[in-house]
Short mmCIF file of C-alpha atoms in Angstrom, two decimals:
data_model
loop_
_atom_site.label_atom_id
_atom_site.label_comp_id
_atom_site.label_asym_id
_atom_site.label_seq_id
_atom_site.Cartn_x
_atom_site.Cartn_y
_atom_site.Cartn_z
CA MET A 88 25.57 156.80 159.70
CA GLU A 89 22.60 159.07 159.83
CA ASP A 90 24.46 161.51 162.08
CA ILE A 91 27.38 161.61 159.67
CA ALA A 92 25.02 162.28 156.76
CA ASN A 93 23.24 165.05 158.68
CA SER A 94 26.57 166.55 159.62
CA SER A 95 27.72 166.52 156.00
CA ILE A 96 24.49 168.14 154.83
CA GLU A 97 24.80 170.84 157.48
CA GLN A 98 28.38 171.42 156.46
CA ILE A 99 27.40 171.74 152.83
CA ARG A 100 24.55 174.14 153.74
CA LEU A 101 26.88 176.31 155.75
CA GLU A 102 29.40 176.36 152.97
CA GLU A 103 26.63 177.35 150.54
CA ILE A 104 25.50 180.15 152.82
CA GLU A 105 29.06 181.36 153.19
CA LYS A 106 29.51 181.18 149.44
CA GLN A 107 26.34 183.21 148.88
CA THR A 108 27.49 185.76 151.42
CA LYS A 109 30.86 186.13 149.74
CA LEU A 110 29.18 186.48 146.35
CA ARG A 111 26.86 189.17 147.71
CA GLU A 112 29.78 191.01 149.30
CA LYS A 113 31.69 190.71 146.04
CA ARG A 114 28.77 192.18 144.07
CA GLU A 115 28.42 195.02 146.57
CA MET A 116 32.14 195.66 146.35
CA GLU A 117 31.99 195.67 142.55
CA ASN A 118 29.04 198.07 142.65
CA LYS A 119 30.95 200.36 144.99
CA ILE A 120 34.01 200.18 142.76
CA SER A 121 31.85 200.94 139.70
CA SER A 122 30.26 203.88 141.49
CA LEU A 123 33.65 205.17 142.56
CA ASN A 124 35.02 204.81 139.02
CA LYS A 125 31.99 206.66 137.67
CA ALA A 126 32.47 209.41 140.25
CA ILE A 127 36.16 209.58 139.39
CA ARG A 128 35.35 209.89 135.67
CA GLY A 129 32.81 212.62 136.41
CA ALA A 130 35.27 214.46 138.61
CA THR A 131 37.97 214.13 135.96
CA ALA A 132 35.64 215.48 133.25
CA GLN A 133 34.58 218.35 135.52
CA SER A 134 38.22 219.06 136.32
CA GLU A 135 39.09 219.15 132.62
CA LYS A 136 36.13 221.45 131.94
CA LEU A 137 37.18 223.76 134.75
CA GLU A 138 40.74 223.75 133.44
CA LEU A 139 39.50 224.80 129.99
CA GLU A 140 37.41 227.57 131.55
CA ARG A 141 40.40 228.68 133.61
CA GLU A 142 42.56 228.91 130.48
CA LYS A 143 39.78 230.81 128.72
CA LEU A 144 39.49 233.22 131.64
CA ILE A 145 43.26 233.72 131.61
CA LYS A 146 43.12 234.60 127.90
CA VAL A 147 40.20 236.98 128.47
CA THR A 148 42.04 238.58 131.40
CA ASP A 149 45.17 239.05 129.29
CA ALA A 150 43.09 240.57 126.48
CA LEU A 151 41.37 242.92 128.93
CA ARG A 152 44.73 243.91 130.39
CA LYS A 153 46.06 244.73 126.92
CA GLN A 154 42.86 246.62 126.11
CA LYS A 155 43.26 248.59 129.32
CA LEU A 156 46.83 249.53 128.37
CA LEU A 157 45.66 250.60 124.91
CA GLU A 158 42.85 252.68 126.40
CA GLU A 159 45.28 254.33 128.80
CA CYS A 160 47.64 255.15 125.91
CA ARG A 161 44.71 256.50 123.88
CA ARG A 162 43.56 258.54 126.87
CA ASP A 163 47.03 260.02 127.34
CA THR A 164 47.24 260.82 123.62
CA LEU A 165 43.83 262.50 123.61
CA SER A 166 44.72 264.42 126.75
CA ALA A 167 47.94 265.66 125.14
CA GLN A 168 46.04 266.64 121.97
CA PHE A 169 43.41 268.42 124.06
CA ASN A 170 46.05 270.40 125.94
CA SER A 171 47.79 271.26 122.66
CA LEU A 172 44.53 272.43 121.08
CA LYS A 173 43.72 274.38 124.23
CA ASP A 174 47.06 276.19 124.04
CA GLU A 175 46.57 276.80 120.31
CA LEU A 176 43.09 278.18 120.97
CA LYS A 177 44.52 280.49 123.62
CA GLN A 178 47.17 281.73 121.16
CA LEU A 179 44.56 282.22 118.42
CA ARG A 180 42.33 284.14 120.83
CA ALA A 181 45.23 286.40 121.80
CA LYS A 182 46.13 286.88 118.12
CA SER A 183 42.50 287.64 117.29
CA ASN A 184 42.27 290.21 120.08
CA LYS A 185 45.50 291.78 118.87
CA MET A 186 44.25 291.95 115.27
CA VAL A 187 40.93 293.43 116.42
CA SER A 188 42.86 296.06 118.36
CA GLU A 189 44.97 296.80 115.28
CA VAL A 190 41.82 297.15 113.17
CA TRP A 191 40.35 299.59 115.65
CA GLU A 192 43.62 301.50 115.76
CA MET A 193 43.58 301.70 111.95
CA ARG A 194 39.97 302.87 112.07
CA SER A 195 40.91 305.49 114.63
CA ALA A 196 43.81 306.60 112.44
CA PHE A 197 41.50 306.85 109.42
CA CYS A 198 39.04 308.88 111.47
CA LYS A 199 41.81 311.24 112.57
CA GLU A 200 42.87 311.65 108.95
CA ILE A 201 39.24 312.29 108.05
CA TYR A 202 39.01 314.98 110.71
CA ALA A 203 42.20 316.62 109.50
CA THR A 204 41.18 316.43 105.84
CA SER A 205 37.63 317.66 106.49
CA ASP A 206 39.06 320.56 108.46
CA ALA A 207 41.64 321.35 105.78
CA CYS A 208 39.59 321.05 102.58
CA ASP A 209 36.15 320.41 101.13
CA ILE A 210 35.69 316.71 100.39
CA GLN A 211 31.91 316.80 100.15
CA THR A 212 32.00 316.22 96.40
CA LEU A 213 34.29 313.20 96.85
CA LEU A 214 31.83 311.66 99.32
CA MET A 215 28.82 311.83 97.01
CA LYS A 216 27.53 308.48 95.80
CA PRO A 217 28.21 307.80 92.14
CA GLY A 218 25.16 307.92 89.93
CA CYS A 219 24.21 307.68 86.30
CA THR A 220 23.93 311.43 85.88
CA LYS A 221 25.99 313.13 83.27
CA PRO A 222 29.17 314.80 84.40
CA VAL A 223 28.87 318.46 85.18
CA TYR A 224 31.27 320.71 83.38
CA ARG A 225 32.05 324.09 84.79
CA ASN A 226 33.39 326.99 82.90
CA VAL A 227 36.14 328.52 84.88
CA HIS A 228 36.43 332.23 84.28
CA LYS A 229 39.33 334.25 85.30
CA GLN A 230 38.48 336.16 88.38
CA GLU A 231 39.16 339.79 88.38
CA HIS A 232 41.34 340.94 91.14
CA ASN A 233 38.66 342.94 92.79
CA VAL A 234 38.26 343.29 96.50
CA PRO A 235 35.05 341.42 97.52
CA THR A 236 32.37 343.43 99.19
CA SER A 237 31.14 342.71 102.69
CA SER A 238 28.00 340.96 101.36
CA GLU A 239 30.10 338.68 99.12
CA SER A 240 32.41 337.88 102.02
CA GLU A 241 29.41 337.09 104.21
CA THR A 242 27.96 334.81 101.51
CA ARG A 243 31.25 332.94 101.11
CA LEU A 244 31.58 332.58 104.85
CA GLN A 245 28.06 331.15 105.14
CA LYS A 246 28.78 328.67 102.32
CA ALA A 247 32.04 327.62 103.96
CA ILE A 248 30.27 327.13 107.29
CA GLU A 249 27.54 325.11 105.57
CA ARG A 250 30.11 322.92 103.82
CA ARG A 251 31.91 322.35 107.11
CA LYS A 252 28.66 321.35 108.83
CA LYS A 253 27.88 318.89 106.04
CA SER A 254 31.38 317.43 106.21
CA LEU A 255 31.18 316.99 109.97
CA ALA A 256 27.74 315.39 109.70
CA GLU A 257 29.01 313.03 107.01
CA ARG A 258 32.02 312.23 109.16
CA ASP A 259 29.84 311.38 112.17
CA ARG A 260 27.60 309.21 110.01
CA LEU A 261 30.57 307.28 108.66
CA LEU A 262 31.94 306.66 112.14
CA ILE A 263 29.02 304.38 112.99
CA GLU A 264 29.20 302.38 109.74
CA PRO A 265 31.16 299.08 109.54
CA ASP A 266 34.63 299.16 108.06
CA ALA A 267 33.53 297.04 105.11
CA GLY A 268 30.67 299.39 104.19
CA GLU A 269 30.43 301.07 100.83
CA GLU A 270 30.69 304.54 102.33
CA PHE A 271 33.78 303.61 104.32
CA LEU A 272 35.56 302.28 101.24
CA ARG A 273 34.54 305.33 99.21
CA LEU A 274 35.74 307.58 102.02
CA LYS A 275 39.01 305.69 102.18
CA ASN A 276 39.51 306.13 98.44
CA ALA A 277 38.55 309.77 98.69
CA LEU A 278 41.01 310.29 101.53
CA ASN A 279 43.81 308.66 99.54
CA TYR A 280 42.90 310.83 96.56
CA ALA A 281 42.88 313.97 98.70
CA LEU A 282 46.22 313.08 100.28
CA LYS A 283 47.77 312.50 96.85
CA LYS A 284 46.41 315.82 95.66
CA ALA A 285 47.72 317.56 98.75
CA ALA A 286 51.14 315.95 98.25
CA HIS A 287 51.37 317.33 94.68
#
């Protein structure tokens, strides 16, 4: 009887040990499963976060691509405008050079007319600056048809030479003045006046 009782107790103890072992293994398994589930949830959250970042990067990349296309279009437009302005500047420079040449040709023509007029007549009085002095009236007397003496001819010749020298000096002085100067405009008006008088 005692052996049977001892055998039963040993059997019960072994069963208890086995039960404790199974419970411990079960808890370890549950802990592992819990850890795996936690790791899976973390990985899932990280995957979702990375997916959101990927979509954001795709949007940013698309925006940058569109911005690049816009910048290229703007660059091409500015390049075309620059080339157009460059051509326009070249045309304006050529036109300016042509107009400057025309102005110098006109100045040269005026100077030639001045030479011809100064050689043909006395324009010294027309070149004098206007002042506030009273006008000078001259009494013109009829000249007698007498043959001038040699001294009178010499005096007239000297006066004519002096007037010519003054006209040439005035002409040379006016050549170095700008076209918009007061003397140039007065000379131009005087030349027009002299030409009108010569035409009548």
